[in-house]
mmCIF file of N, CA and C in Angstrom:
data_model
loop_
_atom_site.group_PDB
_atom_site.id
_atom_site.type_symbol
_atom_site.label_atom_id
_atom_site.label_comp_id
_atom_site.label_asym_id
_atom_site.label_seq_id
_atom_site.Cartn_x
_atom_site.Cartn_y
_atom_site.Cartn_z
ATOM 1 N N UNK A 1 0.513 -1.262 0.350
ATOM 2 C CA UNK A 1 0.015 -0.299 0.292
ATOM 3 C C UNK A 1 0.861 1.275 -0.067
ATOM 4 N N UNK A 2 1.898 1.171 0.789
ATOM 5 C CA UNK A 2 2.995 2.229 0.940
ATOM 6 C C UNK A 2 3.379 2.658 -0.243
ATOM 7 N N UNK A 3 3.876 1.723 -1.155
ATOM 8 C CA UNK A 3 4.259 1.883 -2.386
ATOM 9 C C UNK A 3 3.717 2.244 -3.209
ATOM 10 N N UNK A 4 2.122 2.073 -3.083
ATOM 11 C CA UNK A 4 1.540 2.669 -4.143
ATOM 12 C C UNK A 4 1.207 4.238 -4.169
ATOM 13 N N UNK A 5 0.924 4.333 -2.415
ATOM 14 C CA UNK A 5 0.957 5.909 -2.369
ATOM 15 C C UNK A 5 1.971 6.488 -3.034
ATOM 16 N N UNK A 6 3.090 6.437 -2.653
ATOM 17 C CA UNK A 6 4.379 6.895 -3.023
ATOM 18 C C UNK A 6 4.516 7.258 -4.563
ATOM 19 N N UNK A 7 4.244 6.135 -5.342
ATOM 20 C CA UNK A 7 4.077 6.135 -6.637
ATOM 21 C C UNK A 7 2.899 7.000 -7.237
ATOM 22 N N UNK A 8 1.797 7.330 -6.803
ATOM 23 C CA UNK A 8 0.820 8.133 -7.046
ATOM 24 C C UNK A 8 0.920 9.659 -7.199
ATOM 25 N N UNK A 9 1.784 9.662 -5.819
ATOM 26 C CA UNK A 9 2.196 10.973 -5.427
ATOM 27 C C UNK A 9 3.190 11.457 -6.280
ATOM 28 N N UNK A 10 4.027 10.672 -6.551
ATOM 29 C CA UNK A 10 5.108 10.712 -7.820
ATOM 30 C C UNK A 10 4.425 11.200 -8.983
ATOM 31 N N UNK A 11 3.501 10.563 -9.484
ATOM 32 C CA UNK A 11 3.138 10.951 -10.707
ATOM 33 C C UNK A 11 2.351 12.138 -10.838
ATOM 34 N N UNK A 12 1.871 12.449 -9.525
ATOM 35 C CA UNK A 12 1.222 13.842 -9.391
ATOM 36 C C UNK A 12 1.844 14.922 -9.424
ATOM 37 N N UNK A 13 3.085 14.636 -8.801
ATOM 38 C CA UNK A 13 4.540 15.746 -8.618
ATOM 39 C C UNK A 13 5.122 15.598 -10.102
ATOM 40 N N UNK A 14 5.053 14.860 -11.177
ATOM 41 C CA UNK A 14 5.712 14.897 -12.524
ATOM 42 C C UNK A 14 4.634 15.729 -13.194
ATOM 43 N N UNK A 15 3.210 15.490 -13.266
ATOM 44 C CA UNK A 15 2.360 15.757 -14.026
ATOM 45 C C UNK A 15 2.443 17.376 -13.859
ATOM 46 N N UNK A 16 2.423 17.700 -12.292
ATOM 47 C CA UNK A 16 2.173 18.979 -12.116
ATOM 48 C C UNK A 16 3.511 19.879 -12.449
ATOM 49 N N UNK A 17 4.730 19.202 -12.405
ATOM 50 C CA UNK A 17 5.935 20.235 -12.667
ATOM 51 C C UNK A 17 5.872 20.034 -14.259
ATOM 52 N N UNK A 18 5.490 19.068 -14.904
ATOM 53 C CA UNK A 18 5.097 19.288 -16.366
ATOM 54 C C UNK A 18 4.224 20.284 -16.964
ATOM 55 N N UNK A 19 3.362 20.304 -16.116
ATOM 56 C CA UNK A 19 2.278 21.443 -16.499
ATOM 57 C C UNK A 19 2.725 22.597 -16.311
ATOM 58 N N UNK A 20 3.485 23.193 -15.358
ATOM 59 C CA UNK A 20 3.863 24.218 -14.860
ATOM 60 C C UNK A 20 5.135 24.799 -15.948
ATOM 61 N N UNK A 21 5.957 23.711 -16.398
ATOM 62 C CA UNK A 21 6.845 23.882 -17.554
ATOM 63 C C UNK A 21 6.119 24.194 -18.662
ATOM 64 N N UNK A 22 5.303 23.527 -19.350
ATOM 65 C CA UNK A 22 4.581 23.857 -20.392
ATOM 66 C C UNK A 22 3.783 25.041 -20.485
ATOM 67 N N UNK A 23 3.161 25.550 -19.293
ATOM 68 C CA UNK A 23 2.573 26.861 -19.229
ATOM 69 C C UNK A 23 3.806 27.891 -19.264
ATOM 70 N N UNK A 24 4.841 27.825 -18.573
ATOM 71 C CA UNK A 24 5.830 28.904 -18.769
ATOM 72 C C UNK A 24 6.639 28.951 -20.272
ATOM 73 N N UNK A 25 6.709 28.008 -20.840
ATOM 74 C CA UNK A 25 7.131 27.600 -22.084
ATOM 75 C C UNK A 25 6.132 28.308 -22.958
ATOM 76 N N UNK A 26 4.492 28.546 -22.880
ATOM 77 C CA UNK A 26 3.533 29.184 -23.400
ATOM 78 C C UNK A 26 3.788 30.620 -23.215
ATOM 79 N N UNK A 27 3.815 30.897 -22.290
ATOM 80 C CA UNK A 27 3.896 32.384 -21.804
ATOM 81 C C UNK A 27 5.378 33.140 -22.366
ATOM 82 N N UNK A 28 6.446 32.408 -22.469
ATOM 83 C CA UNK A 28 7.700 32.746 -22.754
ATOM 84 C C UNK A 28 7.308 33.045 -24.468
ATOM 85 N N UNK A 29 6.596 32.088 -25.182
ATOM 86 C CA UNK A 29 6.541 32.321 -26.681
ATOM 87 C C UNK A 29 5.646 33.205 -26.951
ATOM 88 N N UNK A 30 4.594 33.534 -26.162
ATOM 89 C CA UNK A 30 3.312 34.072 -26.774
ATOM 90 C C UNK A 30 3.450 35.278 -27.358
ATOM 91 N N UNK A 31 4.357 36.163 -26.926
ATOM 92 C CA UNK A 31 4.675 37.828 -27.793
ATOM 93 C C UNK A 31 5.139 37.372 -28.975
ATOM 94 N N UNK A 32 5.838 36.161 -29.448
ATOM 95 C CA UNK A 32 6.462 35.834 -30.328
ATOM 96 C C UNK A 32 5.379 35.596 -31.602
ATOM 97 N N UNK A 33 4.322 34.606 -31.323
ATOM 98 C CA UNK A 33 3.385 34.174 -32.087
ATOM 99 C C UNK A 33 2.270 33.938 -31.388
ATOM 100 N N UNK A 34 1.531 34.905 -30.857
ATOM 101 C CA UNK A 34 0.411 35.034 -30.256
ATOM 102 C C UNK A 34 -0.849 34.092 -30.715
ATOM 103 N N UNK A 35 -1.199 34.573 -32.229
ATOM 104 C CA UNK A 35 -2.209 33.680 -32.861
ATOM 105 C C UNK A 35 -2.084 32.449 -32.774
ATOM 106 N N UNK A 36 -0.864 31.553 -33.011
ATOM 107 C CA UNK A 36 -0.793 30.090 -32.828
ATOM 108 C C UNK A 36 -0.952 29.394 -31.485
ATOM 109 N N UNK A 37 -0.215 30.333 -30.432
ATOM 110 C CA UNK A 37 -0.402 29.825 -29.407
ATOM 111 C C UNK A 37 -1.361 29.761 -28.614
ATOM 112 N N UNK A 38 -2.213 30.706 -28.728
ATOM 113 C CA UNK A 38 -3.208 31.019 -27.588
ATOM 114 C C UNK A 38 -4.378 29.824 -28.237
ATOM 115 N N UNK A 39 -5.185 29.464 -29.394
ATOM 116 C CA UNK A 39 -5.652 28.470 -29.469
ATOM 117 C C UNK A 39 -5.449 27.098 -28.815
ATOM 118 N N UNK A 40 -4.148 26.840 -28.985
ATOM 119 C CA UNK A 40 -3.436 25.744 -28.216
ATOM 120 C C UNK A 40 -3.727 25.659 -26.892
ATOM 121 N N UNK A 41 -3.449 26.896 -26.131
ATOM 122 C CA UNK A 41 -3.503 27.049 -24.792
ATOM 123 C C UNK A 41 -4.773 27.073 -24.309
ATOM 124 N N UNK A 42 -6.061 27.193 -24.955
ATOM 125 C CA UNK A 42 -7.380 27.271 -24.529
ATOM 126 C C UNK A 42 -7.828 25.701 -24.658
ATOM 127 N N UNK A 43 -7.353 24.997 -25.836
ATOM 128 C CA UNK A 43 -7.935 23.873 -26.350
ATOM 129 C C UNK A 43 -7.036 22.784 -25.122
#
């Protein structure tokens, strides 16, 4: 039970960090081509 709990929390941490990095990347390139990034971010 303990290993599965740590596994799920590790997956949650990985997904959260991935989402944060993707959001930061989108914000960083948004001024360059706002028209292409905005629909992808909204979808």
